[in-house]
Short mmCIF file of C-alpha atoms and ligand atoms in Angstrom, two decimals:
data_model
loop_
_atom_site.label_atom_id
_atom_site.label_comp_id
_atom_site.label_asym_id
_atom_site.label_seq_id
_atom_site.Cartn_x
_atom_site.Cartn_y
_atom_site.Cartn_z
CA MET A 27 -87.11 6.82 7.52
CA ALA A 28 -84.30 5.45 8.86
CA LEU A 29 -83.61 4.33 12.45
CA SER A 30 -82.11 7.17 15.02
CA SER A 31 -78.46 6.07 15.95
CA LEU A 32 -78.04 4.51 19.83
CA ARG A 33 -76.46 4.92 22.43
CA ALA A 34 -75.58 4.00 25.50
CA ASP A 35 -72.57 6.27 27.58
CA PHE A 36 -71.86 4.82 31.80
CA TYR A 37 -70.71 7.06 34.21
CA ASN A 38 -68.73 5.81 36.54
CA THR A 39 -68.53 7.28 41.27
CA PRO A 40 -66.55 6.08 43.85
CA GLY A 41 -67.99 4.26 46.97
CA ILE A 42 -68.87 6.36 49.53
CA VAL A 43 -67.52 6.28 53.47
CA THR A 44 -70.49 4.90 55.02
CA ILE A 45 -70.27 5.06 58.85
CA PRO A 46 -71.55 1.89 60.56
CA PRO A 47 -73.84 1.43 63.87
CA ILE A 48 -70.78 -1.41 65.58
CA PRO A 49 -67.30 -0.88 63.97
CA ALA A 50 -66.87 -3.20 61.29
CA PRO A 51 -64.36 -6.31 62.21
CA GLY A 52 -61.20 -4.74 62.27
CA ASN A 53 -62.19 -0.67 62.81
CA ILE A 54 -61.94 -0.48 58.81
CA THR A 55 -63.19 2.30 56.65
CA THR A 56 -66.03 0.54 55.54
CA LEU A 57 -67.63 1.74 51.09
CA TRP A 58 -71.07 1.97 50.08
CA PRO A 59 -70.25 0.29 46.87
CA PRO A 60 -68.58 2.84 43.42
CA PHE A 61 -71.88 3.17 41.86
CA THR A 62 -72.69 2.87 37.60
CA VAL A 63 -75.26 5.59 35.85
CA THR A 64 -76.38 5.21 32.77
CA LEU A 65 -77.06 7.33 29.61
CA LEU A 66 -79.49 6.01 27.07
CA SER A 67 -79.29 8.44 24.31
CA SER A 68 -80.40 8.34 20.25
CA ASP A 69 -80.29 11.46 18.04
CA ASN A 70 -82.22 14.18 20.01
CA GLU A 71 -83.04 13.18 23.00
CA ALA A 72 -81.69 10.85 26.45
CA VAL A 73 -82.78 8.28 27.96
CA LEU A 74 -80.88 7.79 32.13
CA VAL A 75 -81.52 4.55 33.79
CA ASP A 76 -80.67 5.94 38.01
CA THR A 77 -80.24 8.97 39.81
CA LEU A 78 -77.17 8.89 42.28
CA LEU A 79 -77.37 8.87 46.84
CA THR A 80 -77.08 12.59 47.48
CA LYS A 81 -76.71 16.37 46.50
CA ALA A 82 -72.69 16.56 45.36
CA GLN A 83 -73.40 13.20 42.99
CA ALA A 84 -76.07 14.51 41.21
CA GLY A 85 -74.99 17.32 40.65
CA SER A 86 -71.92 16.21 39.32
CA LEU A 87 -74.27 13.29 37.43
CA ALA A 88 -76.06 16.63 35.83
CA ASP A 89 -72.76 18.32 35.71
CA TRP A 90 -71.44 15.35 33.60
CA ILE A 91 -75.34 14.65 30.68
CA GLU A 92 -74.22 18.36 30.21
CA ASP A 93 -70.91 18.37 29.20
CA LEU A 94 -71.47 15.32 26.85
CA PHE A 95 -74.72 16.40 25.14
CA PRO A 96 -75.50 19.96 25.60
CA ASP A 97 -77.87 19.86 22.34
CA LYS A 98 -80.25 16.33 23.35
CA ARG A 99 -83.55 16.63 26.07
CA LEU A 100 -83.22 14.72 28.47
CA THR A 101 -87.16 13.32 28.51
CA TYR A 102 -87.06 10.91 31.43
CA ILE A 103 -84.98 9.15 33.92
CA TYR A 104 -86.30 5.58 34.77
CA VAL A 105 -85.81 4.64 38.48
CA THR A 106 -84.95 0.56 38.84
CA HIS A 107 -85.20 -0.02 41.93
CA GLY A 108 -86.81 2.17 46.25
CA HIS A 109 -83.63 2.17 47.02
CA GLY A 110 -81.78 5.01 48.42
CA ASP A 111 -78.92 4.92 46.10
CA HIS A 112 -80.75 5.78 42.91
CA PHE A 113 -83.53 7.88 43.15
CA LEU A 114 -82.99 10.71 45.87
CA GLY A 115 -81.07 12.46 43.42
CA LEU A 116 -83.45 13.11 41.75
CA SER A 117 -84.73 16.64 43.29
CA THR A 118 -81.42 18.24 42.72
CA LEU A 119 -81.17 15.87 38.19
CA LEU A 120 -85.01 17.48 37.65
CA ASP A 121 -83.71 20.67 38.89
CA ARG A 122 -81.54 21.45 35.89
CA PHE A 123 -83.29 19.03 34.03
CA PRO A 124 -86.71 20.29 34.08
CA ASN A 125 -88.36 19.04 31.45
CA ALA A 126 -87.64 15.17 32.01
CA THR A 127 -89.82 12.78 33.65
CA ALA A 128 -89.15 10.75 36.68
CA VAL A 129 -90.95 7.41 36.00
CA ALA A 130 -90.47 3.50 38.05
CA THR A 131 -92.56 0.42 37.15
CA LYS A 132 -95.99 0.82 40.32
CA GLY A 133 -93.88 -1.70 42.64
CA THR A 134 -91.52 0.36 42.40
CA LEU A 135 -93.02 3.81 42.48
CA ALA A 136 -94.71 2.69 46.20
CA HIS A 137 -91.38 1.16 47.83
CA MET A 138 -90.35 4.10 46.39
CA GLU A 139 -92.62 6.01 48.78
CA GLU A 140 -92.38 3.43 51.73
CA LEU A 141 -88.88 4.74 51.84
CA LEU A 142 -90.10 8.88 51.82
CA ALA A 143 -92.16 7.87 54.78
CA GLU A 144 -89.55 6.64 56.76
CA ASP A 145 -87.72 7.83 59.10
CA GLN A 146 -84.58 9.58 57.38
CA THR A 147 -82.62 8.72 60.87
CA ILE A 148 -80.39 5.53 59.78
CA LEU A 149 -79.65 7.23 56.79
CA ASN A 150 -78.42 10.43 57.61
CA GLU A 151 -77.12 8.06 60.89
CA PHE A 152 -74.44 6.45 57.72
CA PHE A 153 -73.91 9.82 55.76
CA PRO A 154 -73.67 12.99 57.76
CA GLY A 155 -73.53 15.90 56.85
CA HIS A 156 -77.07 16.94 55.02
CA GLN A 157 -75.54 14.30 52.65
CA ILE A 158 -79.16 14.08 51.34
CA ASP A 159 -82.07 14.95 49.44
CA PHE A 160 -85.04 13.82 51.15
CA PRO A 161 -88.24 14.70 49.69
CA ALA A 162 -92.59 14.97 50.57
CA SER A 163 -93.06 11.98 48.16
CA PRO A 164 -91.25 10.89 45.12
CA PRO A 165 -91.50 13.41 41.99
CA ALA A 166 -91.53 10.36 39.76
CA GLU A 167 -95.00 8.18 38.16
CA ALA A 168 -95.96 4.75 38.06
CA LEU A 169 -95.34 3.75 34.09
CA PRO A 170 -98.64 2.46 33.32
CA SER A 171 -98.94 -1.03 33.84
CA ASN A 172 -100.38 -1.68 30.59
CA ASP A 173 -97.51 -0.84 28.92
CA LEU A 174 -94.92 -0.43 30.07
CA THR A 175 -92.04 0.85 27.13
CA ILE A 176 -90.15 4.66 27.76
CA ASP A 177 -89.94 5.72 23.50
CA LEU A 178 -86.04 7.39 22.68
CA GLU A 179 -86.50 8.84 19.49
CA GLY A 180 -88.40 5.00 17.95
CA HIS A 181 -86.31 3.00 20.04
CA LYS A 182 -88.20 1.14 22.31
CA LEU A 183 -86.96 0.40 25.95
CA VAL A 184 -88.82 -2.02 28.24
CA ALA A 185 -89.07 -1.73 31.93
CA VAL A 186 -89.88 -4.93 33.27
CA PRO A 187 -91.08 -5.87 36.79
CA ALA A 188 -88.88 -8.51 38.57
CA GLY A 189 -90.07 -9.26 41.73
CA HIS A 190 -86.96 -9.41 44.53
CA SER A 191 -84.02 -9.08 44.31
CA ASP A 192 -81.67 -7.72 46.93
CA THR A 193 -85.27 -5.24 47.85
CA ASP A 194 -89.11 -5.93 46.86
CA ASP A 195 -90.31 -5.09 43.51
CA SER A 196 -87.19 -4.92 41.35
CA SER A 197 -87.14 -3.67 38.40
CA PHE A 198 -84.77 -2.83 35.07
CA LEU A 199 -84.92 -1.77 31.73
CA TRP A 200 -84.56 -3.54 28.75
CA VAL A 201 -82.72 -2.18 25.54
CA PRO A 202 -83.48 -4.15 22.75
CA ASP A 203 -81.69 -2.50 20.82
CA LEU A 204 -78.45 -2.93 22.13
CA LYS A 205 -79.44 -6.56 23.42
CA MET A 206 -78.75 -4.68 26.29
CA ALA A 207 -80.21 -5.29 30.45
CA ILE A 208 -79.74 -2.44 33.44
CA VAL A 209 -80.43 -3.65 36.17
CA GLY A 210 -79.60 -2.16 38.32
CA ASP A 211 -79.19 -4.30 42.40
CA ILE A 212 -79.91 -7.47 40.73
CA VAL A 213 -76.75 -8.22 40.22
CA GLN A 214 -73.17 -7.03 41.26
CA ASN A 215 -70.47 -6.30 40.28
CA GLY A 216 -67.14 -6.92 41.71
CA VAL A 217 -68.54 -5.88 44.79
CA TYR A 218 -70.49 -6.93 48.41
CA SER A 219 -74.40 -8.19 47.19
CA TRP A 220 -76.54 -6.33 50.44
CA LEU A 221 -77.79 -9.55 51.60
CA ALA A 222 -79.34 -7.73 54.42
CA GLU A 223 -83.02 -8.11 53.43
CA SER A 224 -83.09 -11.47 51.90
CA LEU A 225 -82.41 -13.31 55.95
CA ASN A 226 -84.53 -16.30 54.61
CA SER A 227 -83.85 -18.70 51.87
CA THR A 228 -87.06 -17.39 50.50
CA LEU A 229 -86.34 -14.68 49.14
CA ARG A 230 -82.59 -15.37 48.29
CA GLN A 231 -84.38 -18.44 45.94
CA LYS A 232 -86.14 -15.23 44.81
CA TRP A 233 -83.05 -13.62 44.34
CA ILE A 234 -82.42 -16.03 41.82
CA GLN A 235 -85.40 -16.32 39.98
CA SER A 236 -84.62 -12.42 39.49
CA ILE A 237 -81.25 -13.09 38.64
CA ASP A 238 -83.62 -16.36 35.41
CA LYS A 239 -85.32 -13.53 34.36
CA VAL A 240 -82.51 -11.62 33.67
CA LYS A 241 -80.67 -14.32 31.99
CA SER A 242 -84.08 -15.22 30.11
CA PHE A 243 -84.03 -12.63 28.19
CA GLN A 244 -79.92 -13.55 27.09
CA PRO A 245 -79.12 -9.74 26.55
CA GLU A 246 -74.92 -9.51 25.73
CA THR A 247 -74.23 -6.81 28.28
CA VAL A 248 -75.44 -6.37 31.84
CA VAL A 249 -74.97 -3.08 33.05
CA VAL A 250 -75.23 -3.39 37.05
CA GLY A 251 -76.14 -0.72 38.95
CA HIS A 252 -72.91 -0.44 41.54
CA LYS A 253 -69.50 -2.66 40.53
CA GLN A 254 -65.21 -2.32 41.17
CA THR A 255 -64.58 0.55 39.24
CA GLY A 256 -63.41 -0.11 35.78
CA ALA A 257 -64.56 -4.00 36.08
CA PRO A 258 -65.99 -5.28 31.85
CA ASP A 259 -69.95 -5.87 31.78
CA GLY A 260 -70.06 -9.70 31.53
CA THR A 261 -73.26 -11.02 31.46
CA TRP A 262 -70.78 -13.85 33.73
CA THR A 263 -71.92 -11.41 37.20
CA LEU A 264 -75.35 -12.45 36.16
CA GLY A 265 -74.09 -16.25 37.34
CA ALA A 266 -72.11 -15.12 40.07
CA THR A 267 -74.50 -13.16 41.82
CA GLN A 268 -76.83 -16.72 42.41
CA ASP A 269 -73.30 -18.09 43.33
CA TYR A 270 -72.72 -14.99 45.67
CA ILE A 271 -76.17 -15.71 47.32
CA ARG A 272 -76.38 -18.79 47.76
CA LEU A 273 -73.38 -19.26 49.21
CA TRP A 274 -74.07 -16.83 52.10
CA GLY A 275 -76.93 -19.26 52.22
CA SER A 276 -74.53 -21.98 53.05
CA LEU A 277 -73.02 -20.18 55.51
CA VAL A 278 -75.57 -18.47 57.39
CA ASP A 279 -76.28 -21.62 58.46
CA VAL A 280 -72.92 -22.55 60.00
CA ALA A 281 -71.70 -18.83 61.35
CA LYS A 282 -72.01 -18.10 64.91
CA ASN A 283 -72.76 -14.37 64.79
CA ALA A 284 -72.41 -11.18 62.48
CA THR A 285 -68.44 -10.58 62.84
CA ASP A 286 -67.39 -14.93 62.30
CA MET A 287 -70.50 -14.91 59.01
CA PHE A 288 -68.18 -11.93 57.76
CA GLN A 289 -64.56 -13.24 58.28
CA ARG A 290 -66.68 -16.65 56.12
CA ILE A 291 -67.32 -14.13 53.86
CA LYS A 292 -64.19 -12.37 52.97
CA ALA A 293 -62.34 -15.38 52.67
CA ALA A 294 -64.52 -17.41 50.80
CA SER A 295 -65.46 -14.33 48.22
CA PRO A 296 -62.16 -11.69 49.22
CA ASP A 297 -61.60 -8.46 47.34
CA LYS A 298 -64.65 -6.84 46.94
CA SER A 299 -65.27 -3.67 47.20
CA GLY A 300 -68.85 -2.22 49.68
CA THR A 301 -67.11 -3.33 52.58
CA PHE A 302 -70.68 -1.96 53.84
CA SER A 303 -72.95 -3.83 52.29
CA LEU A 304 -70.90 -6.24 53.58
CA TRP A 305 -71.56 -5.45 57.72
CA TRP A 306 -74.34 -3.89 57.53
CA SER A 307 -75.79 -7.30 56.01
CA CYS A 308 -74.65 -9.46 58.64
CA LEU A 309 -75.23 -7.69 61.42
CA GLN A 310 -78.96 -8.55 60.07
CA GLN A 311 -78.62 -11.35 59.62
CA PHE A 312 -77.49 -12.20 63.07
CA PRO A 313 -79.00 -9.05 65.14
CA PRO A 314 -75.65 -7.92 68.07
CA GLN A 315 -77.61 -9.82 71.71
ZN1 ZN B 427 -77.51 0.31 45.03
#
């Protein structure tokens, strides 16, 4: 029997205004970076990777899936890591696709549980007006540690734990038949990286190593969770993200405060989208006195 076809489609949605607790230098509007989610599909079934953040975003994503593939069955939703912008759309999506099962690695699932157990004041301040759904626990299950694969009509999709990247317990999904790595937030493409959880050189080195792990699969396509709208999904983003992490480390040693760090990064690595990620990371690296 011939193997079914396999394809990847991408849903891109713009960055969203995010309100920092302290205005960014120059009082500029700051955006959470633009998002990309991936829909893998074969003849009859589909697997979605990540979910977006707000109820409105997840609803529009569900509309797109139904419009594109009214006859395909969404079987799984894979979550790359435990940041809210990659899984808080789950409730909305599972309402629309009740036959789908949300899955993640054991580490990522524990991270999602941790986030939901926290006080949500900060996320509600960033995105006011009840934009986000916070279930009591993640509506997802862990993939068994001895078999991190998802079957898509005979095509294997492989979940690869990658440890610390822009947060702990991240992972990527490797699609051997397309030589494609779907990497969540391990890599960025034309947007500012979230250094807010990598404030020392040990964690930054771990992040660089997680990118080396992606490289070791020799992908031909690297699909990132946040990219500048319209940017091609090239493999150059792997090295560029590592360079940016090293740039951050070198400037931490010389910057005087959050504003100075912000301006130094802007000067050294300009014209990226998602300035909220930059400003918030500067505030975490150099907390105001
Ligand atoms: Zn993200």
